[in-house]
PDB file of N, CA and C in Angstrom:
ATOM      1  N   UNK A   1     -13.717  10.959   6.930  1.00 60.00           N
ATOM      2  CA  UNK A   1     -13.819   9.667   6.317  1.00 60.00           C
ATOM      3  C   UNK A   1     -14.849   8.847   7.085  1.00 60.00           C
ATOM      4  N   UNK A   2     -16.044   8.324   6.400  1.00 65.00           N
ATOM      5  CA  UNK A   2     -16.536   7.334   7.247  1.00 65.00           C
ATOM      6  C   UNK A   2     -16.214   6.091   7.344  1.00 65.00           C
ATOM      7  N   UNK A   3     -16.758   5.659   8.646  1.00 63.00           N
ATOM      8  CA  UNK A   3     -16.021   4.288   9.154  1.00 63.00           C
ATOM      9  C   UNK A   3     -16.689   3.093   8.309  1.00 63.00           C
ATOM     10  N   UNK A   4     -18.039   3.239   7.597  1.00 72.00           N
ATOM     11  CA  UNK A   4     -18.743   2.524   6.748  1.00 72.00           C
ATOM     12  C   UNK A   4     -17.856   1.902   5.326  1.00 72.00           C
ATOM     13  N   UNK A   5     -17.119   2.525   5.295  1.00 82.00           N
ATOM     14  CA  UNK A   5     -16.066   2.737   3.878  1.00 82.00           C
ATOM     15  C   UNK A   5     -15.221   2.079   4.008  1.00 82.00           C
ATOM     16  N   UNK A   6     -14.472   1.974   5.644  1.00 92.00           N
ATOM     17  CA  UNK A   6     -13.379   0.684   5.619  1.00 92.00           C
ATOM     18  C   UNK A   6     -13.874  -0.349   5.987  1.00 92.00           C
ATOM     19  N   UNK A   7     -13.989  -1.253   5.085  1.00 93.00           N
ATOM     20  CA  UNK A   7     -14.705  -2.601   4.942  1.00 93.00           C
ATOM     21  C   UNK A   7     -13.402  -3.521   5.254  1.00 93.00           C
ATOM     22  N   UNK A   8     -12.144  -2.948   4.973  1.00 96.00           N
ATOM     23  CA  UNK A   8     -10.759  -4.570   4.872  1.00 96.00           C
ATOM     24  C   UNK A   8     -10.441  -4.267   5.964  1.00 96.00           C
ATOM     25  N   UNK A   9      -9.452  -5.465   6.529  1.00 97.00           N
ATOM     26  CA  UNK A   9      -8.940  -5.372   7.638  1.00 97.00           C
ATOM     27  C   UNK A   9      -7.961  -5.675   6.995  1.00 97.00           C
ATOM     28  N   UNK A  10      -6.577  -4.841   7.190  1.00 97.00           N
ATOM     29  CA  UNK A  10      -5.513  -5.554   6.555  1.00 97.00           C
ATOM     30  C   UNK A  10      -4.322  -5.081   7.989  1.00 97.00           C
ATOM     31  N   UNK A  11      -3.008  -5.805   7.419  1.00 97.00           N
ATOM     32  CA  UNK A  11      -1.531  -5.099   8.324  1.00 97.00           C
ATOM     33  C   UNK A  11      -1.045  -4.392   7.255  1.00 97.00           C
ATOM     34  N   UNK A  12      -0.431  -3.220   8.360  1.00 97.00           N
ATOM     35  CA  UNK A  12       0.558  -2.532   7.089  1.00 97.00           C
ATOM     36  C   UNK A  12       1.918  -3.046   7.920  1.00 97.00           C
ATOM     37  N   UNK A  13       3.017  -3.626   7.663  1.00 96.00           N
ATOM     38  CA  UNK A  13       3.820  -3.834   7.471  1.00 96.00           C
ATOM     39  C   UNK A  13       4.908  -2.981   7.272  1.00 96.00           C
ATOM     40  N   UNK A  14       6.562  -2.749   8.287  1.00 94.00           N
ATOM     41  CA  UNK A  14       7.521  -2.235   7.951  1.00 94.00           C
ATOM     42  C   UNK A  14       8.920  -3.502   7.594  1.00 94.00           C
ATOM     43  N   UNK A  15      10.096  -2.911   6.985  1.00 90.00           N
ATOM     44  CA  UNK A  15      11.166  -3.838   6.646  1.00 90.00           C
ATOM     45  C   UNK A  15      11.641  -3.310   8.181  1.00 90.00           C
ATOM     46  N   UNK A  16      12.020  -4.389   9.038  1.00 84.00           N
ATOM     47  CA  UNK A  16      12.665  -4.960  10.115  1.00 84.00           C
ATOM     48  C   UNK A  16      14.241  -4.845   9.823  1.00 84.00           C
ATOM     49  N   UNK A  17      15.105  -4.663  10.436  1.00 79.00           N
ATOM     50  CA  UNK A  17      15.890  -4.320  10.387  1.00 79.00           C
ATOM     51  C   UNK A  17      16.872  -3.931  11.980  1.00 79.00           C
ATOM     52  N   UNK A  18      18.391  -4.814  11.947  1.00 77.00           N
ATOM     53  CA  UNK A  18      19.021  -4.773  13.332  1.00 77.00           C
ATOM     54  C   UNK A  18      20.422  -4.529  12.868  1.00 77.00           C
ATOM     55  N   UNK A  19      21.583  -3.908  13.851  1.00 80.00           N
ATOM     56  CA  UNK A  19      22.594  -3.299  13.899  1.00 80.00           C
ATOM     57  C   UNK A  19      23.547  -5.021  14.052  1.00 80.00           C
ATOM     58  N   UNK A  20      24.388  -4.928  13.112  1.00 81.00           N
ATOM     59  CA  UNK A  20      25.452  -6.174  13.624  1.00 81.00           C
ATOM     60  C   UNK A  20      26.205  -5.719  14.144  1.00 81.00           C
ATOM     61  N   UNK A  21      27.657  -6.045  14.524  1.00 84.00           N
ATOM     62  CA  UNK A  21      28.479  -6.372  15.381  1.00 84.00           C
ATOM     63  C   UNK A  21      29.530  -5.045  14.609  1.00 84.00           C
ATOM     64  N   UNK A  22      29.615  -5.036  13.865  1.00 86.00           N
ATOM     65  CA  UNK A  22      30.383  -4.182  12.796  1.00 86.00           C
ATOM     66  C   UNK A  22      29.476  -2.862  12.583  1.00 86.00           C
ATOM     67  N   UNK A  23      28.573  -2.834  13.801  1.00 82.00           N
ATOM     68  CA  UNK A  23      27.893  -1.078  13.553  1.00 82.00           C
ATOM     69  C   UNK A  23      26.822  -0.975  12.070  1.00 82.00           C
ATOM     70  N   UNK A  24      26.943  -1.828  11.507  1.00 82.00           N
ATOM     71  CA  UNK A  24      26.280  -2.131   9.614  1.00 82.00           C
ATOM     72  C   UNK A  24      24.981  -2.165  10.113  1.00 82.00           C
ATOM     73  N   UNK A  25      23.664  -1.664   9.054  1.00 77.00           N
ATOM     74  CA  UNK A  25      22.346  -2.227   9.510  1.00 77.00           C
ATOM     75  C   UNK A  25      22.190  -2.679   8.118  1.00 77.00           C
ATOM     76  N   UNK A  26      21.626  -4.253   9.001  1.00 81.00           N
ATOM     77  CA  UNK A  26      21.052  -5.481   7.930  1.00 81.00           C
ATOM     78  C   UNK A  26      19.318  -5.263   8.062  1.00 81.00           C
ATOM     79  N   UNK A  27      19.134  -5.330   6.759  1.00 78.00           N
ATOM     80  CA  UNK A  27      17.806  -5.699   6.732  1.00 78.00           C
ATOM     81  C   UNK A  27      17.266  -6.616   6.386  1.00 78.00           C
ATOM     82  N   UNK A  28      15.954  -6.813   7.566  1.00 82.00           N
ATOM     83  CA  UNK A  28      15.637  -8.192   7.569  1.00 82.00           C
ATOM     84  C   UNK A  28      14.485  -8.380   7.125  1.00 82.00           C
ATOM     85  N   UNK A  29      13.248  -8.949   7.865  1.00 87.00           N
ATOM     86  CA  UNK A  29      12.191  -9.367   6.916  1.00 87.00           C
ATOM     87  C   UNK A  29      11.137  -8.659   7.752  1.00 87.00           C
ATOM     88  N   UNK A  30       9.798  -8.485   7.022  1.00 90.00           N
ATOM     89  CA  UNK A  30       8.784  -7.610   7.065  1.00 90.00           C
ATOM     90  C   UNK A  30       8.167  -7.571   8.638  1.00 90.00           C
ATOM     91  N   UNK A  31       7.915  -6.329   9.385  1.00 92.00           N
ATOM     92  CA  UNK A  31       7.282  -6.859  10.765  1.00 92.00           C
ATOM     93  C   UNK A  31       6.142  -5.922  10.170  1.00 92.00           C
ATOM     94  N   UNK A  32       4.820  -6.554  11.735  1.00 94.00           N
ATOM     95  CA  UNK A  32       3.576  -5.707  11.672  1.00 94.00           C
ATOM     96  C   UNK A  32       3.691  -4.589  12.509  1.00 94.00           C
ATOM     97  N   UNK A  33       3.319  -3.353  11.478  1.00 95.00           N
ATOM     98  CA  UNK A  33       3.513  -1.895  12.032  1.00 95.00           C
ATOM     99  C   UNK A  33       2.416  -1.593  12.566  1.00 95.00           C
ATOM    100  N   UNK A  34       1.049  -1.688  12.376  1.00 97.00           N
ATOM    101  CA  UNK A  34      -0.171  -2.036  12.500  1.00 97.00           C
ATOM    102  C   UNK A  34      -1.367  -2.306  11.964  1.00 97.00           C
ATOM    103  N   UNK A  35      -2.281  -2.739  12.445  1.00 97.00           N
ATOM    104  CA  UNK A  35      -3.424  -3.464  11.842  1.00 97.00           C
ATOM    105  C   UNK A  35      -4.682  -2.287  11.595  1.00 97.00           C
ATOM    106  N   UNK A  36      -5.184  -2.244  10.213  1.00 97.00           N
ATOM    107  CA  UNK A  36      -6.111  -1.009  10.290  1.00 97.00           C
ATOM    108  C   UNK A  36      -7.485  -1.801   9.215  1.00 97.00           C
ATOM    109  N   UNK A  37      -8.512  -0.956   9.383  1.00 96.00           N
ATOM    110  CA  UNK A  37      -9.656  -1.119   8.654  1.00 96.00           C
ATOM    111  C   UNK A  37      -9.372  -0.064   7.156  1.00 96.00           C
ATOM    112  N   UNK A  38      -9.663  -0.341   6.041  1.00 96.00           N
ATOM    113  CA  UNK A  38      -9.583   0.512   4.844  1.00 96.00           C
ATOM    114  C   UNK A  38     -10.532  -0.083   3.833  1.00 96.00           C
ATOM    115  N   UNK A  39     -10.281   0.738   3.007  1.00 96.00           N
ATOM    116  CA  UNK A  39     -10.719   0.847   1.320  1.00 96.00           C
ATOM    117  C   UNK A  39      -9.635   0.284   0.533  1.00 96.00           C
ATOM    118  N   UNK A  40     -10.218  -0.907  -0.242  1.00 96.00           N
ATOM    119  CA  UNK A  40      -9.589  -0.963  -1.393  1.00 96.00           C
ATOM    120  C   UNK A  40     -10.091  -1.313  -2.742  1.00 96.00           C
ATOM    121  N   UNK A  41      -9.633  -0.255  -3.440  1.00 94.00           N
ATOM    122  CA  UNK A  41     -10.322  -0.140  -4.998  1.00 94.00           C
ATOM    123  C   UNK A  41      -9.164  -0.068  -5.837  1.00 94.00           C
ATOM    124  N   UNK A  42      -9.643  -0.584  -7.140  1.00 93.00           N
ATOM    125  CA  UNK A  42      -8.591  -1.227  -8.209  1.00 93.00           C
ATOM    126  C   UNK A  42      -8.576   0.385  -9.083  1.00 93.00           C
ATOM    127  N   UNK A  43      -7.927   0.304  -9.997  1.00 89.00           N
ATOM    128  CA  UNK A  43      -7.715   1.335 -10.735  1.00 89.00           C
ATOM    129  C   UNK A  43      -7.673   1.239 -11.937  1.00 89.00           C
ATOM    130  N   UNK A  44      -8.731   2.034 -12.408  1.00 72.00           N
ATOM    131  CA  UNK A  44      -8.916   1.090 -14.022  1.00 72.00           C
ATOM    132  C   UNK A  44      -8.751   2.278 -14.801  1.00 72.00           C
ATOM    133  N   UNK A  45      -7.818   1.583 -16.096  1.00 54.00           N
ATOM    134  CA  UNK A  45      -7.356   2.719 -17.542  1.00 54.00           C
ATOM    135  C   UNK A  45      -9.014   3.236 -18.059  1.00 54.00           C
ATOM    136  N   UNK A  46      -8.743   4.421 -18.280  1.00 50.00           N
ATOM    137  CA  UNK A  46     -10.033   5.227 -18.743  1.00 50.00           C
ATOM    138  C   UNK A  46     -10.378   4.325 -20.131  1.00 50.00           C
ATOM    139  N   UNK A  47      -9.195   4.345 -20.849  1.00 49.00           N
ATOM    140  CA  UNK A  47      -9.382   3.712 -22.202  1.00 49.00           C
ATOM    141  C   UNK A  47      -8.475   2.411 -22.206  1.00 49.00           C
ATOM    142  N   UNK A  48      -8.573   1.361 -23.300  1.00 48.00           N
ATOM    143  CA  UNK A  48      -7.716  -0.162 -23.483  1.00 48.00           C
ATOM    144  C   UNK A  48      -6.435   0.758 -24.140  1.00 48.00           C
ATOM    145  N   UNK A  49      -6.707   1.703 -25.205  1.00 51.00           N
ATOM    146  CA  UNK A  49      -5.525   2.618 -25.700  1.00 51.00           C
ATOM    147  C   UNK A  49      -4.303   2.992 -24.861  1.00 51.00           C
ATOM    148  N   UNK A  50      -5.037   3.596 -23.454  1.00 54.00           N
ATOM    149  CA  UNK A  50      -3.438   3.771 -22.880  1.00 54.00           C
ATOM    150  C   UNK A  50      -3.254   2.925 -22.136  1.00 54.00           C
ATOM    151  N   UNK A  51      -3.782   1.853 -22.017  1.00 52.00           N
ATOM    152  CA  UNK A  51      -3.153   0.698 -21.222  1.00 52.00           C
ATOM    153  C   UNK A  51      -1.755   0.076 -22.204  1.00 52.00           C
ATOM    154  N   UNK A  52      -2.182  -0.130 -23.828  1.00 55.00           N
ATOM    155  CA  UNK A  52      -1.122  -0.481 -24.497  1.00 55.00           C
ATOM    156  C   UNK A  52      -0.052   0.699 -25.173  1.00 55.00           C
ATOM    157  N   UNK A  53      -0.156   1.983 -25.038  1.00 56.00           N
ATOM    158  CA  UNK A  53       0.582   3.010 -24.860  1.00 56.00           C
ATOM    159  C   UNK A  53       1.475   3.233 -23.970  1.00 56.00           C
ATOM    160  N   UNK A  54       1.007   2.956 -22.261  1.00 57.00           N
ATOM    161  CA  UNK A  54       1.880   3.079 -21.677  1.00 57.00           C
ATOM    162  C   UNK A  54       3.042   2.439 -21.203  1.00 57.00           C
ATOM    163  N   UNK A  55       3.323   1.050 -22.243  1.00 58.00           N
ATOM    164  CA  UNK A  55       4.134   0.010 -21.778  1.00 58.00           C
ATOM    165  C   UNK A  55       4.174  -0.373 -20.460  1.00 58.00           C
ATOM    166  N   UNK A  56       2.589  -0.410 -19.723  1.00 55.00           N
ATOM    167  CA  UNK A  56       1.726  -1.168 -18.755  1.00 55.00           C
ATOM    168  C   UNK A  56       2.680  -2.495 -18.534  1.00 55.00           C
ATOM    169  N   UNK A  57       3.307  -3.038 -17.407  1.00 54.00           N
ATOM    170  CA  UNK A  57       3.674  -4.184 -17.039  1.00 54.00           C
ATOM    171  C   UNK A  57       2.211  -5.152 -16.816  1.00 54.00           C
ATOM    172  N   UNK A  58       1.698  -5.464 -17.319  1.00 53.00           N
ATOM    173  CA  UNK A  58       0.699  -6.367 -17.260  1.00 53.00           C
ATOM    174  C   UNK A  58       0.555  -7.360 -15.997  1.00 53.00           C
ATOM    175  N   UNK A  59       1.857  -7.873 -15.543  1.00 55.00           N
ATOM    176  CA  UNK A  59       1.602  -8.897 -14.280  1.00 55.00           C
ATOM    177  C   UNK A  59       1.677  -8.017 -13.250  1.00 55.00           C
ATOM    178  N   UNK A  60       1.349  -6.584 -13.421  1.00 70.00           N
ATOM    179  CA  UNK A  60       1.148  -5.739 -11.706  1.00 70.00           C
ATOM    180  C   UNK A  60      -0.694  -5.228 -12.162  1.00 70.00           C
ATOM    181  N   UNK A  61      -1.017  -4.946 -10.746  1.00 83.00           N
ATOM    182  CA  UNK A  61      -2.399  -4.927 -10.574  1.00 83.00           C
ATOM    183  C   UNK A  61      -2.227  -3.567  -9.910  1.00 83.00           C
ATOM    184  N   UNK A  62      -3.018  -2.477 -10.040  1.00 91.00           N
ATOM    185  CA  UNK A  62      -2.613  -1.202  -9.143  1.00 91.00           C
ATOM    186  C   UNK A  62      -3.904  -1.038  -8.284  1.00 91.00           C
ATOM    187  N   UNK A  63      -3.634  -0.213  -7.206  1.00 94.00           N
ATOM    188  CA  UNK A  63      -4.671  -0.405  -6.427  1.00 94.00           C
ATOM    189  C   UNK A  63      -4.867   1.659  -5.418  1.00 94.00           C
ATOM    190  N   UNK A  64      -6.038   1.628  -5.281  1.00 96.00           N
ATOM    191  CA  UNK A  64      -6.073   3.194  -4.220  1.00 96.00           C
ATOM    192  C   UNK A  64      -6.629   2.510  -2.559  1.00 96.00           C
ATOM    193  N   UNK A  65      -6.135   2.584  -1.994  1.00 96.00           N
ATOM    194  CA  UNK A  65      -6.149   2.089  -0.934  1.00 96.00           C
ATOM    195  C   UNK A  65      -6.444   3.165  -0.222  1.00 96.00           C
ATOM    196  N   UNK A  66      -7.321   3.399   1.307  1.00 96.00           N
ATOM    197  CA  UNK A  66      -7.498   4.719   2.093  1.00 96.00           C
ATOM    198  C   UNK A  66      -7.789   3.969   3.193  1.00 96.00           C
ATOM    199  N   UNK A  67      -7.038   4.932   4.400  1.00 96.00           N
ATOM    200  CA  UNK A  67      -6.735   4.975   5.415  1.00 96.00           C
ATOM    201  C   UNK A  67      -7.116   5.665   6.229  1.00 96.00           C
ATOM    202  N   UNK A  68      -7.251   5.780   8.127  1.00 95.00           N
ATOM    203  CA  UNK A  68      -7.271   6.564   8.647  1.00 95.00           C
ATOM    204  C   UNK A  68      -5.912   7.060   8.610  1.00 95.00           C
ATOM    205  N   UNK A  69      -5.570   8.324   8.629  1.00 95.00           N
ATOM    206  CA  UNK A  69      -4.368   9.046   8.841  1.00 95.00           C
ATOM    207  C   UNK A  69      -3.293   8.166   9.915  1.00 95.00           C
ATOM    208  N   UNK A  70      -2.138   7.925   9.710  1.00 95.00           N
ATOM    209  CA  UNK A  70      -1.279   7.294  11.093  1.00 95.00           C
ATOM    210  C   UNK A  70      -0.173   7.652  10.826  1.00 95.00           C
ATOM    211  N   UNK A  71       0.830   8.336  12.135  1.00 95.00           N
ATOM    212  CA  UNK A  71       2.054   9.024  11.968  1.00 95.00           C
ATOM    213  C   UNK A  71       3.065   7.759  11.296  1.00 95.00           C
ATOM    214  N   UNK A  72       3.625   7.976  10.749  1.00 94.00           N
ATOM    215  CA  UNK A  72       4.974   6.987  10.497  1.00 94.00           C
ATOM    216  C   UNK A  72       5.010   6.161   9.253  1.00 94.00           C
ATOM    217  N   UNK A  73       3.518   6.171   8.618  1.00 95.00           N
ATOM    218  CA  UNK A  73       3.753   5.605   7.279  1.00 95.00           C
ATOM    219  C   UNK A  73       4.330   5.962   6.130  1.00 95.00           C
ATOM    220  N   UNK A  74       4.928   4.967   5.776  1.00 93.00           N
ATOM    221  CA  UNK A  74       6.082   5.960   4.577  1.00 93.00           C
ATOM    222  C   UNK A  74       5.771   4.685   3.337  1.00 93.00           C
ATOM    223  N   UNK A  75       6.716   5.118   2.368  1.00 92.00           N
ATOM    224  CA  UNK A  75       6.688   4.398   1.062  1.00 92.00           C
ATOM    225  C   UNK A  75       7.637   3.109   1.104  1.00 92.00           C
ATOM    226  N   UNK A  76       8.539   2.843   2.028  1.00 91.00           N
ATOM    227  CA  UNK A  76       8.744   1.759   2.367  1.00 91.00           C
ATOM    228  C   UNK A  76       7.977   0.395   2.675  1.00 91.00           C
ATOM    229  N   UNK A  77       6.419   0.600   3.442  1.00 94.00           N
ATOM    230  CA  UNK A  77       6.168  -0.018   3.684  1.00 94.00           C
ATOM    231  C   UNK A  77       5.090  -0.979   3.008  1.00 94.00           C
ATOM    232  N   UNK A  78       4.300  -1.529   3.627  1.00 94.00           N
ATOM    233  CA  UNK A  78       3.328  -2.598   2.577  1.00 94.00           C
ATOM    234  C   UNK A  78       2.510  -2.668   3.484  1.00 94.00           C
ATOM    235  N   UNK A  79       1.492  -3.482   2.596  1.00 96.00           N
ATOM    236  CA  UNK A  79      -0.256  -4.184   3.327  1.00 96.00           C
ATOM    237  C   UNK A  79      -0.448  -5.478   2.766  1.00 96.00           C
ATOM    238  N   UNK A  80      -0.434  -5.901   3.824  1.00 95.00           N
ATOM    239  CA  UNK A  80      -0.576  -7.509   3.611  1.00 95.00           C
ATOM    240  C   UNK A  80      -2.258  -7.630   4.318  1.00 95.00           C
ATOM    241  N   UNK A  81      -2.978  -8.162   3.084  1.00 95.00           N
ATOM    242  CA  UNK A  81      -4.779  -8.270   2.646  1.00 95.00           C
ATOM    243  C   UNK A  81      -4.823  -9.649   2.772  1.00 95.00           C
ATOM    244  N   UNK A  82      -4.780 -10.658   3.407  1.00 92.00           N
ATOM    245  CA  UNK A  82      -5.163 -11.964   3.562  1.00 92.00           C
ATOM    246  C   UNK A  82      -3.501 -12.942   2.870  1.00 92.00           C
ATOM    247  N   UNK A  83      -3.377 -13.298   1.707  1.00 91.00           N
ATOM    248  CA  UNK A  83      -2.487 -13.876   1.174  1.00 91.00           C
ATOM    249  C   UNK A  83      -1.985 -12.782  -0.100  1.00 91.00           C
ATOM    250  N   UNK A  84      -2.111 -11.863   0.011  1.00 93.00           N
ATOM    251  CA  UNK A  84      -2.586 -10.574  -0.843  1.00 93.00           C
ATOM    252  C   UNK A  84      -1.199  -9.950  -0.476  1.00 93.00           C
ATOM    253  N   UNK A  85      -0.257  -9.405  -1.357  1.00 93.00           N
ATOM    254  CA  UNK A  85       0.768  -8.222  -0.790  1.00 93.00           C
ATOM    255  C   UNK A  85       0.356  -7.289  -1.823  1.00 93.00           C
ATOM    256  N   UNK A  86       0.002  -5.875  -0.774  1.00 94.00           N
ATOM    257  CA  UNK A  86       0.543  -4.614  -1.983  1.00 94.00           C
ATOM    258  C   UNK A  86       1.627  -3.675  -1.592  1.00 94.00           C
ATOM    259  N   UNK A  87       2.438  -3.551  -2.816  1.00 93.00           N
ATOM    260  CA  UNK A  87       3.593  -3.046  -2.228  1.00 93.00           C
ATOM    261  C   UNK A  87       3.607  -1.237  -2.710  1.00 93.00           C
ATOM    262  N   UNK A  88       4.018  -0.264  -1.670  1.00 94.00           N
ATOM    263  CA  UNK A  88       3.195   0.990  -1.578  1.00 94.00           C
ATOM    264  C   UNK A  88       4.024   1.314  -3.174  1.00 94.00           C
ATOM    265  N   UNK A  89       3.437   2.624  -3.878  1.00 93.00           N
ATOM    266  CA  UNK A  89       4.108   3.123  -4.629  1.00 93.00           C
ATOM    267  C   UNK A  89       4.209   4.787  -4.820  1.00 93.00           C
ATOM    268  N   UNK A  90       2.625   5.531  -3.731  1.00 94.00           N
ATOM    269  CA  UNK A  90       3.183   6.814  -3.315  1.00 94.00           C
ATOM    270  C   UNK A  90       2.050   6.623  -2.152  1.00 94.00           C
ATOM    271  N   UNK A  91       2.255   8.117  -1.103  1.00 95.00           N
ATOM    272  CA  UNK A  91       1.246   8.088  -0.546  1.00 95.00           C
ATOM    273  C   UNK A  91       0.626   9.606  -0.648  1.00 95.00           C
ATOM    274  N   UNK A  92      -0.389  10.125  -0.300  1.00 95.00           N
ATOM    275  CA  UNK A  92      -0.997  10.912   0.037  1.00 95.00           C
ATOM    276  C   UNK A  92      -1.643  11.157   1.184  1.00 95.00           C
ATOM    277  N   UNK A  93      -1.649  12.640   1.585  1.00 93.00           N
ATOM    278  CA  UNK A  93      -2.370  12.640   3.208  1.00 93.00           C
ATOM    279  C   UNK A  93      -3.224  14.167   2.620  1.00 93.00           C
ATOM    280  N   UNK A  94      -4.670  13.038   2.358  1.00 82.00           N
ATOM    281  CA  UNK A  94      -4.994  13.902   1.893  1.00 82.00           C
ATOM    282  C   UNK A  94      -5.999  15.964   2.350  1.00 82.00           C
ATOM    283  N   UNK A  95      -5.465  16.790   1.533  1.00 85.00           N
ATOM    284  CA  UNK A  95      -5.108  18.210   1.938  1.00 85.00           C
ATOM    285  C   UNK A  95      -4.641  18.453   3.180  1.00 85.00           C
ATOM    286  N   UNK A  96      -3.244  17.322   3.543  1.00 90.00           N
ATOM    287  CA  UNK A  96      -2.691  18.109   4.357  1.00 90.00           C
ATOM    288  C   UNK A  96      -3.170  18.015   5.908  1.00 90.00           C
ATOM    289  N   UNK A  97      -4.515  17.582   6.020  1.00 93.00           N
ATOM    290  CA  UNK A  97      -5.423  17.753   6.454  1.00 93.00           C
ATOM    291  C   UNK A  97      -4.679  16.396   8.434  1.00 93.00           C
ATOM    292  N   UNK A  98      -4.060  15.411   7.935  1.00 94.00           N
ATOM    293  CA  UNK A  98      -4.244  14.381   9.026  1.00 94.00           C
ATOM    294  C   UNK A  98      -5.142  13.650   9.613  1.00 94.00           C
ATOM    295  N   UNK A  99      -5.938  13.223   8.314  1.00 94.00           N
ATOM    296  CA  UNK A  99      -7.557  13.077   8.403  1.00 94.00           C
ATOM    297  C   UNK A  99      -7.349  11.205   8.393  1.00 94.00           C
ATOM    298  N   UNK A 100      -6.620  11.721   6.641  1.00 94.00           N
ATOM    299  CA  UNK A 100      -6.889  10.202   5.841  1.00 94.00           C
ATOM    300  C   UNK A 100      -5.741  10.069   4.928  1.00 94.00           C
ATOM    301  N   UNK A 101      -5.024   8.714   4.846  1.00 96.00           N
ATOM    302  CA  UNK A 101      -3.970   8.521   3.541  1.00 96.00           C
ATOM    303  C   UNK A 101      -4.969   7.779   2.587  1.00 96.00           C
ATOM    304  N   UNK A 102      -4.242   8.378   1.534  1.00 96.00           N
ATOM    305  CA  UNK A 102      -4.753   7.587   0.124  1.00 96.00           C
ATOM    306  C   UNK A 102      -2.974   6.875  -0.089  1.00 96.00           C
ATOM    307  N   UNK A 103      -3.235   5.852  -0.322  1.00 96.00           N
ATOM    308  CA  UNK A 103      -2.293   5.165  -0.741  1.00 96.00           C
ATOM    309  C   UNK A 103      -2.241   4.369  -2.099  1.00 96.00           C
ATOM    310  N   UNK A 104      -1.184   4.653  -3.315  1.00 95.00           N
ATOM    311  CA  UNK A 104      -1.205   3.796  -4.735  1.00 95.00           C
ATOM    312  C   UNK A 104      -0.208   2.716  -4.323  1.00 95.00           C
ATOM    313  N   UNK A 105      -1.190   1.675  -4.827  1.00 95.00           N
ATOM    314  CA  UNK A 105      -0.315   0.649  -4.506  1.00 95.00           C
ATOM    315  C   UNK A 105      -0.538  -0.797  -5.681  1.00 95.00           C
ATOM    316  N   UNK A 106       0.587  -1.525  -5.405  1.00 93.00           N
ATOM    317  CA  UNK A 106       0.681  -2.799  -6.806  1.00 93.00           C
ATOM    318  C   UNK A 106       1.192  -3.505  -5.975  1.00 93.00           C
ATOM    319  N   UNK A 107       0.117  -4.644  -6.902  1.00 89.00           N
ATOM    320  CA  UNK A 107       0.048  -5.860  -6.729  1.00 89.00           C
ATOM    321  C   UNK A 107       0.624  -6.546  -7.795  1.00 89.00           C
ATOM    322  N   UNK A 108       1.536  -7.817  -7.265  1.00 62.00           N
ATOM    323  CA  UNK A 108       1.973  -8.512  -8.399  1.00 62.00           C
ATOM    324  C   UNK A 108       0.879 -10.142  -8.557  1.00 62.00           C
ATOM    325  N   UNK A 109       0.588  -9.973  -9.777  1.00 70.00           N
ATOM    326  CA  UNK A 109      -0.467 -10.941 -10.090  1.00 70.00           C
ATOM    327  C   UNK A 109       0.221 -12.291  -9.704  1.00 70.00           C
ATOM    328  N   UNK A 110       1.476 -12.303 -10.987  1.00 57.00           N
ATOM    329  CA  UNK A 110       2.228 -13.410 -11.055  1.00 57.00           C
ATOM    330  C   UNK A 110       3.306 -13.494 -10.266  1.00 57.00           C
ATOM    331  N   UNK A 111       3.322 -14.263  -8.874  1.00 50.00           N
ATOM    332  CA  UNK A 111       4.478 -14.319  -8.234  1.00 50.00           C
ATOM    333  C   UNK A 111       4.903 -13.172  -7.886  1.00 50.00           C
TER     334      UNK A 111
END
């Protein structure tokens, strides 16, 4: 992957989370897992046809996001892009390789 390509600086973000008194784990609110340089590109329907075929939620925005490879990222977590949240929806590491994640991810337009 070249380094020319990650243009964003974003956080990826995990859900925080502590043991109460009763042994239970509560979860709490988002911490920074770490801060990385990436790619982010929108994802656009080949055709307007299957955008209204696929009963498309319209107020989400989808996104391919790429990464340097980093142990511990999972589908739990998120990237917070300035005032920007995308919240993950799969990941890829791509061939396996421990190179680079591709990450799909949505954005909610409205609220």
């Amino acid at each position: 992957m070249r380094a020319g390509n990650l243009k964003n600086k974003v956080i990826i973000q995990s859900i925080g989370s502590t043991v109460n008194d009763f042994g239970e784990i509560e979860v709490g609110d988002y911490q920074t897992f770490k801060t990385v340089y990436c790619s982010i590109n929108p994802v656009v329907a080949r055709k307007a046809d299957e955008i209204y075929s696929s009963n498309t939620d319209f107020t989400k925005a989808m996104y391919k996001i790429r990464i340097r490879y980093i142990a511990g990222v999972n589908a739990s977590m998120r990237i917070l892009w300035g005032s920007r949240i995308f919240n993950f929806v799969s990941i890829g590491n791509s061939m396996e390789a421990n190179k680079e994640l591709e990450i799909l991810a949505e954005e909610a337009i409205n609220g």
